[in-house]
mmCIF file of C-alpha atoms and ligand atoms in Angstrom:
data_model
loop_
_atom_site.group_PDB
_atom_site.id
_atom_site.type_symbol
_atom_site.label_atom_id
_atom_site.label_comp_id
_atom_site.label_asym_id
_atom_site.label_seq_id
_atom_site.Cartn_x
_atom_site.Cartn_y
_atom_site.Cartn_z
ATOM 1 C CA MET A 1 2.366 72.574 -102.883
ATOM 2 C CA ILE A 2 -0.804 71.570 -101.437
ATOM 3 C CA LYS A 3 -2.804 68.855 -103.383
ATOM 4 C CA ILE A 4 -6.493 68.850 -102.972
ATOM 5 C CA LYS A 5 -9.433 66.930 -104.816
ATOM 6 C CA GLU A 6 -13.018 67.777 -105.155
ATOM 7 C CA LYS A 7 -14.912 65.760 -102.857
ATOM 8 C CA LYS A 8 -17.854 63.607 -104.638
ATOM 9 C CA PHE A 9 -20.607 65.860 -105.880
ATOM 10 C CA GLU A 10 -23.243 63.762 -103.626
ATOM 11 C CA GLU A 11 -21.276 64.692 -100.684
ATOM 12 C CA ILE A 12 -20.988 68.090 -101.275
ATOM 13 C CA VAL A 13 -24.748 68.262 -101.876
ATOM 14 C CA ASP A 14 -25.296 66.258 -98.628
ATOM 15 C CA SER A 15 -23.295 68.677 -96.439
ATOM 16 C CA ILE A 16 -25.087 71.849 -97.646
ATOM 17 C CA GLU A 17 -28.813 70.630 -97.432
ATOM 18 C CA GLY A 18 -30.933 73.021 -95.876
ATOM 19 C CA PHE A 19 -28.933 75.911 -96.734
ATOM 20 C CA LYS A 20 -30.373 78.157 -99.397
ATOM 21 C CA LYS A 21 -28.027 80.578 -100.722
ATOM 22 C CA ILE A 22 -24.603 79.046 -101.196
ATOM 23 C CA LEU A 23 -20.989 80.672 -101.991
ATOM 24 C CA VAL A 24 -18.774 78.604 -103.754
ATOM 25 C CA LEU A 25 -15.431 80.062 -102.630
ATOM 26 C CA GLY A 26 -12.516 79.065 -105.124
ATOM 27 C CA CYS A 27 -8.749 79.981 -103.734
ATOM 28 C CA GLY A 28 -6.180 81.250 -106.216
ATOM 29 C CA GLY A 29 -3.356 79.499 -104.545
ATOM 30 C CA CYS A 30 -2.376 75.429 -104.337
ATOM 31 C CA ALA A 31 -5.773 74.602 -105.076
ATOM 32 C CA SER A 32 -5.837 76.608 -107.978
ATOM 33 C CA VAL A 33 -2.487 75.490 -109.542
ATOM 34 C CA CYS A 34 -3.452 71.605 -108.943
ATOM 35 C CA LEU A 35 -6.691 72.267 -110.719
ATOM 36 C CA GLY A 36 -8.471 71.323 -108.203
ATOM 37 C CA GLY A 37 -10.120 74.533 -106.517
ATOM 38 C CA GLY A 38 -9.663 78.142 -108.496
ATOM 39 C CA GLN A 39 -11.910 80.103 -110.550
ATOM 40 C CA LYS A 40 -12.459 77.578 -113.043
ATOM 41 C CA GLU A 41 -13.315 74.858 -110.781
ATOM 42 C CA ALA A 42 -15.629 76.951 -108.526
ATOM 43 C CA GLU A 43 -17.706 78.034 -111.339
ATOM 44 C CA CYS A 44 -17.786 74.670 -112.823
ATOM 45 C CA LEU A 45 -19.369 73.494 -109.189
ATOM 46 C CA CYS A 46 -21.593 76.312 -109.442
ATOM 47 C CA VAL A 47 -22.890 75.560 -112.581
ATOM 48 C CA ASN A 48 -23.361 71.990 -111.260
ATOM 49 C CA LEU A 49 -25.165 72.785 -108.202
ATOM 50 C CA ASN A 50 -27.453 75.144 -109.923
ATOM 51 C CA LEU A 51 -28.425 72.607 -112.363
ATOM 52 C CA PHE A 52 -28.865 70.430 -109.409
ATOM 53 C CA PHE A 53 -31.255 72.800 -107.402
ATOM 54 C CA LYS A 54 -33.081 73.453 -110.674
ATOM 55 C CA SER A 55 -33.978 69.717 -111.033
ATOM 56 C CA GLU A 56 -34.929 69.709 -107.278
ATOM 57 C CA THR A 57 -37.191 72.972 -108.194
ATOM 58 C CA SER A 58 -36.102 74.534 -105.324
ATOM 59 C CA SER A 59 -35.226 78.116 -105.328
ATOM 60 C CA ARG A 60 -31.782 77.492 -103.708
ATOM 61 C CA THR A 61 -28.724 79.282 -105.577
ATOM 62 C CA ALA A 62 -25.166 78.871 -105.493
ATOM 63 C CA ARG A 63 -22.582 81.725 -106.527
ATOM 64 C CA GLY A 64 -18.978 81.160 -107.279
ATOM 65 C CA TYR A 65 -16.441 83.688 -106.234
ATOM 66 C CA THR A 66 -12.526 83.209 -106.008
ATOM 67 C CA ILE A 67 -9.800 85.057 -103.657
ATOM 68 C CA GLU A 68 -5.985 84.733 -104.133
ATOM 69 C CA ARG A 69 -5.804 82.691 -100.704
ATOM 70 C CA GLN A 70 -8.169 81.390 -98.213
ATOM 71 C CA CYS A 71 -4.878 81.059 -95.755
ATOM 72 C CA ASN A 72 -4.199 84.701 -95.295
ATOM 73 C CA ILE A 73 -6.374 87.538 -93.768
ATOM 74 C CA ALA A 74 -5.134 90.291 -96.157
ATOM 75 C CA PHE A 75 -6.799 88.237 -99.050
ATOM 76 C CA ILE A 76 -10.146 86.721 -97.069
ATOM 77 C CA GLU A 77 -10.886 90.406 -96.329
ATOM 78 C CA GLU A 78 -12.231 91.130 -99.768
ATOM 79 C CA THR A 79 -15.013 88.446 -99.053
ATOM 80 C CA CYS A 80 -16.236 90.791 -95.805
ATOM 81 C CA SER A 81 -17.961 93.037 -97.940
ATOM 82 C CA PHE A 82 -20.931 90.638 -99.555
ATOM 83 C CA ILE A 83 -20.411 86.814 -97.368
ATOM 84 C CA THR A 84 -23.182 88.081 -95.028
ATOM 85 C CA GLN A 85 -25.355 87.515 -98.133
ATOM 86 C CA PHE A 86 -25.020 83.673 -97.980
ATOM 87 C CA ASP A 87 -26.284 81.390 -95.930
ATOM 88 C CA ALA A 88 -23.297 78.654 -96.037
ATOM 89 C CA VAL A 89 -19.637 78.886 -97.723
ATOM 90 C CA LEU A 90 -18.432 75.813 -99.817
ATOM 91 C CA SER A 91 -14.730 76.267 -99.700
ATOM 92 C CA MET A 92 -12.547 74.945 -102.264
ATOM 93 C CA ALA A 93 -9.299 75.614 -100.347
ATOM 94 C CA CYS A 94 -7.019 73.330 -98.425
ATOM 95 C CA GLY A 95 -8.228 72.249 -94.804
ATOM 96 C CA ALA A 96 -6.105 75.223 -93.548
ATOM 97 C CA GLY A 97 -8.071 77.720 -96.030
ATOM 98 C CA SER A 98 -11.474 76.441 -95.203
ATOM 99 C CA GLN A 99 -10.713 76.361 -91.188
ATOM 100 C CA TYR A 100 -9.297 79.784 -91.428
ATOM 101 C CA MET A 101 -12.499 81.133 -93.299
ATOM 102 C CA ALA A 102 -14.483 79.362 -90.503
ATOM 103 C CA GLU A 103 -12.551 81.163 -87.969
ATOM 104 C CA ILE A 104 -13.151 84.452 -89.485
ATOM 105 C CA TYR A 105 -16.723 83.955 -90.076
ATOM 106 C CA PRO A 106 -17.961 82.251 -86.482
ATOM 107 C CA GLY A 107 -21.550 82.876 -87.641
ATOM 108 C CA ILE A 108 -21.307 81.323 -91.162
ATOM 109 C CA PRO A 109 -21.065 77.532 -91.769
ATOM 110 C CA VAL A 110 -18.281 76.564 -93.887
ATOM 111 C CA PHE A 111 -18.206 73.286 -95.752
ATOM 112 C CA PRO A 112 -15.469 71.776 -97.449
ATOM 113 C CA ALA A 113 -15.919 71.073 -101.093
ATOM 114 C CA VAL A 114 -12.526 69.389 -101.537
ATOM 115 C CA ASN A 115 -10.512 66.820 -99.668
ATOM 116 C CA THR A 116 -6.780 68.027 -98.842
ATOM 117 C CA ILE A 117 -4.572 64.845 -100.243
ATOM 118 C CA ALA A 118 -1.139 65.740 -99.904
ATOM 119 C CA ILE A 119 1.890 68.086 -100.043
ATOM 120 C CA GLY A 120 3.316 66.912 -103.133
ATOM 121 C CA ILE A 121 5.135 67.696 -106.418
ATOM 122 C CA ASP A 122 3.730 68.147 -110.101
ATOM 123 C CA ARG A 123 4.505 65.156 -112.257
ATOM 124 C CA GLU A 124 2.704 66.518 -115.024
ATOM 125 C CA ILE A 125 -0.262 69.118 -115.488
ATOM 126 C CA GLY A 126 -3.049 67.038 -113.458
ATOM 127 C CA VAL A 127 -0.790 64.625 -112.033
ATOM 128 C CA TYR A 128 0.560 64.979 -108.395
ATOM 129 C CA GLU A 129 2.498 62.831 -106.339
ATOM 130 C CA GLU A 130 2.687 62.977 -102.316
ATOM 131 C CA LYS A 131 6.284 63.990 -101.038
ATOM 132 C CA CYS A 132 5.974 64.874 -97.523
ATOM 133 C CA ARG A 133 3.878 64.395 -94.531
ATOM 134 C CA ALA A 134 5.007 67.303 -92.413
ATOM 135 C CA CYS A 135 6.261 65.348 -89.768
ATOM 136 C CA GLY A 136 8.162 68.582 -88.442
ATOM 137 C CA ASP A 137 11.378 66.834 -88.157
ATOM 138 C CA CYS A 138 12.680 66.014 -91.466
ATOM 139 C CA VAL A 139 14.831 63.058 -91.987
ATOM 140 C CA VAL A 140 15.662 62.905 -95.961
ATOM 141 C CA GLY A 141 18.920 64.447 -95.219
ATOM 142 C CA TYR A 142 19.941 60.921 -93.910
ATOM 143 C CA THR A 143 17.646 58.896 -96.071
ATOM 144 C CA GLY A 144 18.908 60.016 -99.290
ATOM 145 C CA GLY A 145 16.401 62.389 -100.437
ATOM 146 C CA VAL A 146 13.581 59.713 -99.945
ATOM 147 C CA CYS A 147 11.171 60.163 -97.176
ATOM 148 C CA PRO A 148 10.234 57.271 -95.318
ATOM 149 C CA VAL A 149 7.348 58.444 -93.655
ATOM 150 C CA THR A 150 5.249 58.957 -96.750
ATOM 151 C CA ARG A 151 6.890 56.451 -98.804
ATOM 152 C CA CYS A 152 7.181 53.645 -96.308
ATOM 153 C CA ALA A 153 4.106 52.073 -95.283
ATOM 154 C CA LYS A 154 4.957 51.472 -92.058
ATOM 155 C CA GLY A 155 7.069 54.996 -91.925
ATOM 156 C CA LEU A 156 9.801 52.902 -90.541
ATOM 157 C CA PHE A 157 13.283 54.848 -89.663
ATOM 158 C CA ASN A 158 15.273 51.876 -89.886
ATOM 159 C CA GLY A 159 14.215 49.694 -92.659
ATOM 160 C CA PRO A 160 13.436 47.938 -94.578
ATOM 161 C CA CYS A 161 10.968 45.917 -92.681
ATOM 162 C CA GLY A 162 11.202 41.953 -93.500
ATOM 163 C CA GLY A 163 8.860 42.007 -95.885
ATOM 164 C CA THR A 164 10.415 43.760 -98.416
ATOM 165 C CA ASN A 165 9.851 41.888 -101.658
ATOM 166 C CA LYS A 166 12.438 42.218 -104.580
ATOM 167 C CA GLY A 167 11.936 46.083 -104.611
ATOM 168 C CA SER A 168 8.349 45.829 -103.701
ATOM 169 C CA CYS A 169 6.408 47.331 -100.822
ATOM 170 C CA GLU A 170 4.819 44.117 -99.011
ATOM 171 C CA ILE A 171 1.656 45.375 -98.775
ATOM 172 C CA ASP A 172 1.037 45.746 -102.644
ATOM 173 C CA SER A 173 3.796 44.622 -105.270
ATOM 174 C CA ASN A 174 3.201 47.568 -107.304
ATOM 175 C CA ILE A 175 4.446 49.767 -104.953
ATOM 176 C CA PRO A 176 8.217 50.086 -104.819
ATOM 177 C CA CYS A 177 9.833 49.554 -101.172
ATOM 178 C CA ALA A 178 11.158 53.018 -99.889
ATOM 179 C CA TRP A 179 13.687 51.356 -98.066
ATOM 180 C CA VAL A 180 15.361 49.940 -100.987
ATOM 181 C CA ASP A 181 15.195 52.945 -103.231
ATOM 182 C CA ILE A 182 16.913 54.840 -99.895
ATOM 183 C CA TYR A 183 19.328 51.844 -99.943
ATOM 184 C CA ASN A 184 20.454 52.225 -103.579
ATOM 185 C CA ARG A 185 20.526 55.900 -103.839
ATOM 186 C CA LEU A 186 23.021 56.180 -100.671
ATOM 187 C CA LYS A 187 25.046 53.528 -102.262
ATOM 188 C CA ALA A 188 25.470 55.176 -105.187
ATOM 189 C CA GLN A 189 26.337 57.883 -103.804
ATOM 190 C CA ASP A 190 28.912 56.253 -101.494
ATOM 191 C CA ARG A 191 26.634 57.311 -98.281
ATOM 192 C CA LEU A 192 25.608 54.182 -96.718
ATOM 193 C CA GLY A 193 26.990 55.413 -93.344
ATOM 194 C CA ASN A 194 24.100 57.432 -93.153
ATOM 195 C CA ILE A 195 21.466 54.679 -92.452
ATOM 196 C CA MET A 196 24.020 52.492 -90.436
ATOM 197 C CA LYS A 197 22.927 54.050 -86.771
ATOM 198 C CA ILE A 198 19.748 53.148 -85.489
ATOM 199 C CA ARG A 199 17.554 56.072 -85.525
ATOM 200 C CA PRO A 200 15.091 56.691 -82.843
ATOM 201 C CA SER A 201 11.553 56.573 -83.849
ATOM 202 C CA MET A 202 9.321 59.798 -84.527
ATOM 203 C CA GLU A 203 7.823 61.194 -81.507
ATOM 204 C CA TRP A 204 4.101 61.344 -82.494
ATOM 205 C CA GLN A 205 2.425 61.353 -79.129
ATOM 206 C CA ASN A 206 1.007 64.598 -77.519
ATOM 207 C CA GLN A 207 1.031 66.543 -80.849
ATOM 208 C CA THR A 208 -0.652 69.805 -80.999
ATOM 209 C CA PRO A 209 -1.361 71.990 -83.821
ATOM 210 C CA ARG A 210 2.297 73.435 -84.620
ATOM 211 C CA THR A 211 3.076 77.177 -85.223
ATOM 212 C CA VAL A 212 5.793 78.511 -87.273
ATOM 213 C CA VAL A 213 7.585 81.382 -85.997
ATOM 214 C CA GLN A 214 10.707 82.180 -88.427
ATOM 215 C CA LYS A 215 13.268 83.975 -86.471
ATOM 216 C CA ARG A 216 16.208 85.722 -88.261
ATOM 217 C CA MET B 1 -18.873 108.764 -105.901
ATOM 218 C CA LYS B 2 -20.636 105.863 -104.061
ATOM 219 C CA SER B 3 -18.012 104.244 -101.623
ATOM 220 C CA SER B 4 -19.726 101.188 -100.505
ATOM 221 C CA PRO B 5 -19.536 98.168 -102.476
ATOM 222 C CA ASN B 6 -22.053 97.036 -105.037
ATOM 223 C CA TYR B 7 -22.251 93.623 -103.514
ATOM 224 C CA ASN B 8 -24.070 91.872 -106.349
ATOM 225 C CA THR B 9 -21.934 93.335 -108.604
ATOM 226 C CA LEU B 10 -18.752 91.945 -106.985
ATOM 227 C CA VAL B 11 -20.480 88.537 -106.628
ATOM 228 C CA ASP B 12 -22.041 88.493 -110.156
ATOM 229 C CA SER B 13 -18.992 89.606 -111.784
ATOM 230 C CA GLN B 14 -17.221 86.583 -111.467
ATOM 231 C CA ASN B 15 -19.788 84.525 -112.960
ATOM 232 C CA ALA B 16 -19.967 86.358 -116.144
ATOM 233 C CA GLY B 17 -21.167 83.809 -118.816
ATOM 234 C CA ILE B 18 -21.933 81.189 -116.286
ATOM 235 C CA ASP B 19 -25.434 80.504 -117.543
ATOM 236 C CA ASN B 20 -23.616 78.905 -120.623
ATOM 237 C CA HIS B 21 -23.548 75.811 -119.021
ATOM 238 C CA ASN B 22 -22.923 73.509 -121.621
ATOM 239 C CA THR B 23 -20.178 75.200 -123.203
ATOM 240 C CA TYR B 24 -18.415 75.153 -119.708
ATOM 241 C CA VAL B 25 -19.059 71.668 -118.954
ATOM 242 C CA HIS B 26 -18.099 70.509 -122.302
ATOM 243 C CA ASP B 27 -14.863 72.343 -121.961
ATOM 244 C CA GLN B 28 -13.892 70.503 -118.908
ATOM 245 C CA ASN B 29 -14.855 67.227 -120.306
ATOM 246 C CA ASP B 30 -13.003 68.102 -123.506
ATOM 247 C CA ASN B 31 -10.087 67.583 -121.097
ATOM 248 C CA ASP B 32 -8.087 70.759 -120.969
ATOM 249 C CA GLN B 33 -5.530 69.719 -123.718
ATOM 250 C CA ASN B 34 -7.066 72.135 -126.346
ATOM 251 C CA ASP B 35 -7.114 74.996 -123.966
ATOM 252 C CA ASN B 36 -4.804 78.181 -124.285
ATOM 253 C CA GLN B 37 -4.501 80.638 -121.650
ATOM 254 C CA ASP B 38 -7.386 82.596 -123.365
ATOM 255 C CA THR B 39 -10.176 79.996 -123.441
ATOM 256 C CA VAL B 40 -11.260 81.039 -119.900
ATOM 257 C CA ILE B 41 -12.576 84.557 -121.701
ATOM 258 C CA LYS B 42 -16.265 83.903 -121.712
ATOM 259 C CA ASN B 43 -17.074 87.121 -123.649
ATOM 260 C CA ASN B 44 -14.859 89.368 -125.849
ATOM 261 C CA SER B 45 -15.393 92.576 -124.195
ATOM 262 C CA VAL B 46 -14.459 94.685 -121.136
ATOM 263 C CA CYS B 47 -17.069 95.611 -118.686
ATOM 264 C CA THR B 48 -15.880 98.928 -117.593
ATOM 265 C CA GLU B 49 -19.150 99.225 -115.014
ATOM 266 C CA GLN B 50 -17.815 96.141 -113.399
ATOM 267 C CA ILE B 51 -14.134 97.023 -112.902
ATOM 268 C CA ASN B 52 -15.435 100.435 -111.889
ATOM 269 C CA ALA B 53 -17.645 99.181 -108.963
ATOM 270 C CA ILE B 54 -14.443 97.450 -107.921
ATOM 271 C CA LEU B 55 -12.243 100.070 -108.563
ATOM 272 C CA ASN B 56 -14.524 102.544 -106.530
ATOM 273 C CA GLU B 57 -14.519 100.413 -103.603
ATOM 274 C CA LYS B 58 -10.808 100.772 -103.120
ATOM 275 C CA LYS B 59 -10.645 104.033 -104.781
ATOM 276 C CA LYS B 60 -8.798 105.595 -101.712
ATOM 277 C CA GLU B 61 -6.102 103.202 -101.485
ATOM 278 C CA ILE B 62 -5.449 102.885 -104.822
ATOM 279 C CA ALA B 63 -5.024 106.858 -105.250
ATOM 280 C CA MET B 64 -2.897 107.304 -102.068
ATOM 281 C CA ALA B 65 -0.459 104.268 -103.268
ATOM 282 C CA LEU B 66 0.077 105.911 -106.861
ATOM 283 C CA LYS B 67 0.477 109.345 -105.143
ATOM 284 C CA VAL B 68 2.673 108.048 -102.336
ATOM 285 C CA CYS B 69 4.906 105.818 -104.444
ATOM 286 C CA ALA B 70 8.290 107.671 -104.514
ATOM 287 C CA ARG B 71 9.922 105.224 -107.370
ATOM 288 C CA CYS B 72 12.279 104.774 -104.743
ATOM 289 C CA THR B 73 12.970 101.173 -105.711
ATOM 290 C CA LEU B 74 13.464 100.296 -102.046
ATOM 291 C CA CYS B 75 10.676 97.411 -102.419
ATOM 292 C CA ALA B 76 12.368 95.838 -105.338
ATOM 293 C CA ASP B 77 15.170 93.897 -103.172
ATOM 294 C CA SER B 78 11.981 92.385 -101.026
ATOM 295 C CA CYS B 79 10.656 90.534 -103.778
ATOM 296 C CA PHE B 80 12.327 87.337 -104.181
ATOM 297 C CA LEU B 81 11.159 87.054 -107.821
ATOM 298 C CA TYR B 82 12.949 90.202 -108.649
ATOM 299 C CA ARG B 83 16.115 88.897 -107.408
ATOM 300 C CA SER B 84 15.736 85.596 -108.750
ATOM 301 C CA ARG B 85 14.785 87.051 -112.172
ATOM 302 C CA GLU B 86 18.105 89.040 -112.673
ATOM 303 C CA ARG B 87 16.780 92.061 -111.541
ATOM 304 C CA ILE B 88 14.782 92.594 -114.416
ATOM 305 C CA PRO B 89 12.572 96.024 -113.748
ATOM 306 C CA GLU B 90 9.409 93.915 -114.774
ATOM 307 C CA TYR B 91 9.328 92.211 -111.648
ATOM 308 C CA MET B 92 9.993 94.939 -109.255
ATOM 309 C CA PRO B 93 7.032 95.202 -106.817
ATOM 310 C CA SER B 94 6.018 98.812 -107.581
ATOM 311 C CA HIS B 95 6.353 98.342 -111.313
ATOM 312 C CA LYS B 96 3.962 95.561 -111.410
ATOM 313 C CA PHE B 97 1.188 97.824 -109.394
ATOM 314 C CA ILE B 98 1.685 100.660 -111.308
ATOM 315 C CA THR B 99 1.631 99.113 -114.629
ATOM 316 C CA SER B 100 -1.582 96.998 -113.982
ATOM 317 C CA LEU B 101 -4.108 98.415 -111.321
ATOM 318 C CA GLY B 102 -2.297 101.581 -111.694
ATOM 319 C CA VAL B 103 -3.397 101.870 -115.505
ATOM 320 C CA ILE B 104 -6.740 100.444 -114.948
ATOM 321 C CA TYR B 105 -7.386 103.069 -112.352
ATOM 322 C CA LYS B 106 -5.815 105.811 -114.647
ATOM 323 C CA LYS B 107 -7.715 105.032 -117.530
ATOM 324 C CA LYS B 108 -10.825 104.853 -115.113
ATOM 325 C CA GLY B 109 -11.557 101.182 -116.014
ATOM 326 C CA LYS B 110 -11.670 101.758 -119.862
ATOM 327 C CA VAL B 111 -8.979 99.556 -120.588
ATOM 328 C CA THR B 112 -9.162 96.838 -123.765
ATOM 329 C CA LEU B 113 -9.223 93.079 -123.482
ATOM 330 C CA ASP B 114 -5.695 92.910 -124.854
ATOM 331 C CA GLU B 115 -4.506 95.332 -122.113
ATOM 332 C CA LEU B 116 -5.838 93.411 -119.633
ATOM 333 C CA LEU B 117 -4.142 90.093 -121.227
ATOM 334 C CA HIS B 118 -1.124 91.946 -121.019
ATOM 335 C CA MET B 119 -1.487 92.451 -117.258
ATOM 336 C CA ARG B 120 -2.429 88.875 -116.623
ATOM 337 C CA ASP B 121 1.226 88.163 -117.047
ATOM 338 C CA THR B 122 2.299 90.657 -114.787
ATOM 339 C CA LEU B 123 -0.263 89.766 -112.124
ATOM 340 C CA TRP B 124 0.234 86.220 -112.287
ATOM 341 C CA LYS B 125 3.590 85.204 -113.785
ATOM 342 C CA ARG B 126 5.662 87.859 -112.082
ATOM 343 C CA CYS B 127 3.996 87.640 -108.643
ATOM 344 C CA VAL B 128 3.050 84.685 -106.270
ATOM 345 C CA LEU B 129 1.715 87.355 -103.782
ATOM 346 C CA CYS B 130 3.890 85.783 -101.185
ATOM 347 C CA THR B 131 2.937 89.276 -99.583
ATOM 348 C CA ARG B 132 6.730 89.331 -98.469
ATOM 349 C CA CYS B 133 7.355 92.836 -100.339
ATOM 350 C CA TYR B 134 8.069 95.524 -98.024
ATOM 351 C CA CYS B 135 7.660 99.417 -98.918
ATOM 352 C CA PRO B 136 9.316 101.800 -96.497
ATOM 353 C CA LEU B 137 6.127 104.054 -97.171
ATOM 354 C CA GLY B 138 3.910 101.806 -95.996
ATOM 355 C CA ILE B 139 2.093 101.084 -99.393
ATOM 356 C CA ASN B 140 0.494 97.418 -99.284
ATOM 357 C CA ILE B 141 1.343 96.153 -102.382
ATOM 358 C CA PRO B 142 0.255 92.611 -102.557
ATOM 359 C CA VAL B 143 -3.065 93.710 -101.660
ATOM 360 C CA LEU B 144 -3.090 96.192 -104.775
ATOM 361 C CA LEU B 145 -1.372 93.231 -106.934
ATOM 362 C CA ALA B 146 -4.524 91.054 -105.428
ATOM 363 C CA LEU B 147 -7.070 94.055 -106.175
ATOM 364 C CA GLY B 148 -5.807 94.040 -109.590
ATOM 365 C CA ARG B 149 -6.174 90.050 -109.947
ATOM 366 C CA ARG B 150 -9.882 90.480 -108.877
ATOM 367 C CA ILE B 151 -10.414 92.804 -111.608
ATOM 368 C CA LEU B 152 -9.111 90.595 -114.234
ATOM 369 C CA ARG B 153 -11.018 87.842 -112.518
ATOM 370 C CA SER B 154 -14.122 89.479 -112.840
ATOM 371 C CA GLN B 155 -13.715 89.792 -116.591
ATOM 372 C CA GLY B 156 -13.194 86.210 -116.644
ATOM 373 C CA ILE B 157 -9.265 86.611 -117.017
ATOM 374 C CA TYR B 158 -7.018 84.495 -114.944
ATOM 375 C CA HIS B 159 -3.984 82.322 -115.210
ATOM 376 C CA LEU B 160 -4.546 78.498 -116.366
ATOM 377 C CA TYR B 161 -2.723 76.176 -114.458
ATOM 378 C CA SER B 162 -3.904 73.461 -117.039
ATOM 379 C CA VAL B 163 -2.053 74.809 -120.205
ATOM 380 C CA PRO B 164 1.606 73.616 -120.402
ATOM 381 C CA GLU B 165 4.239 76.543 -120.407
ATOM 382 C CA SER B 166 7.601 76.461 -120.968
ATOM 383 C CA ILE B 167 9.750 77.445 -118.022
ATOM 384 C CA SER B 168 10.443 81.292 -119.282
ATOM 385 C CA HIS B 169 12.417 84.379 -117.651
ATOM 386 C CA ASP B 170 9.784 86.671 -119.020
HETATM 387 S S1 SF4 C 301 -5.815 78.396 -98.453
HETATM 388 FE FE1 SF4 C 301 -4.942 76.246 -98.778
HETATM 389 S S2 SF4 C 301 -4.803 75.909 -101.137
HETATM 390 FE FE2 SF4 C 301 -5.313 77.806 -100.868
HETATM 391 S S3 SF4 C 301 -3.450 79.180 -100.953
HETATM 392 FE FE3 SF4 C 301 -3.514 78.472 -98.854
HETATM 393 S S4 SF4 C 301 -2.671 76.650 -98.409
HETATM 394 FE FE4 SF4 C 301 -2.775 76.770 -100.661
HETATM 395 S S1 SF4 C 302 10.736 63.277 -93.078
HETATM 396 FE FE1 SF4 C 302 9.140 63.230 -94.581
HETATM 397 S S2 SF4 C 302 7.160 63.781 -93.746
HETATM 398 FE FE2 SF4 C 302 8.722 64.406 -92.431
HETATM 399 S S3 SF4 C 302 9.432 66.493 -93.201
HETATM 400 FE FE3 SF4 C 302 10.945 65.140 -94.335
HETATM 401 S S4 SF4 C 302 9.802 64.566 -95.953
HETATM 402 FE FE4 SF4 C 302 8.377 65.626 -94.784
HETATM 403 S S1 SF4 C 303 4.050 89.415 -103.431
HETATM 404 FE FE1 SF4 C 303 4.645 89.347 -105.608
HETATM 405 S S2 SF4 C 303 5.642 91.337 -105.805
HETATM 406 FE FE2 SF4 C 303 5.619 91.124 -103.358
HETATM 407 S S3 SF4 C 303 7.235 89.907 -102.922
HETATM 408 FE FE3 SF4 C 303 5.822 88.379 -103.258
HETATM 409 S S4 SF4 C 303 6.127 88.033 -105.358
HETATM 410 FE FE4 SF4 C 303 7.341 89.887 -105.193
#
């Protein structure tokens, strides 16, 4: 799922400067699962903002509310009855969710309260690891289930590069070289043939927002 | 019956107990290690008024769904969770909304905390709100399930993802 992390409090406060009534909008989907922007986190941010407003001796207020998803109109709808009571929205959903909120409410400024970090896995509760960069043309079928776009610092499709260093990446000895992992896995599965052919590089140019339409 | 929503109640409702700053922040700093699913509940009572304010907003839709659902079970197979959980009836989309929101509605919001806690499992563990279920009679089941969650959220009851859970098929 999508992994997010709350922005620094100072940055959040900066972004909403000048706005009086703030709606802190949690997201019950991925944001909630990775403990970054669900109801609990939204209420907590709210408490901290209200304490801050109090210390400013201003009459500004923050209110918390959480909907099940910010990436689906069926769940955003719930907010339309009260959103106009607010001057600004602090969205705790991923970038997709906060942009959709902004699209639905053209007149209300929507600010992200979180950074969208990754498509990742749950290593343990509270520990998440990036696994995919949504490149749109998955190659892990050839690379032994290891993503070179995400794991290789250079995103090489025909690795490793000359800098590979005893199993580590040349940019940091603590980072395992993705291509060594790819090689080892394929070798263990007797599939080294998969990486013998040169693979053309990804067409990153002229990327436009992608839309998915499943045909069945 | 008032059909327009009470906005303040709506917004306040999820803030139940929010003035209890210290406790809340302390809980956070304490790391969620000591949490269990019930620590989110801020006060041990259910506010029927708050629940009814939400129910009233969607009265028509809920009443219609409960009336129209023919228990035909055609929605069952459109739910991937139902199919992947050995077709246990508790995973059937219709069953999920009838035994959660349906009960709250029929009891006119006069539900106990225990009942709501029981519904939390139905609404969070047995549904991911993928919105893929299909009712041939036009009932929008995910929207009703989301409404059930909204009512629980208004009472400070929701699933805590910070609590370890063994993978179960319940
Ligand atoms: S808005 Fe983003 S974080 Fe929330 S459910 Fe959708 S994809 Fe996940
Ligand atoms: S190659 Fe990597 S980034 Fe691209 S889709 Fe596959 S896992 Fe995701
Ligand atoms: S929204 Fe819930 S009930 Fe409907 S198909 Fe998805 S998991 Fe099943």
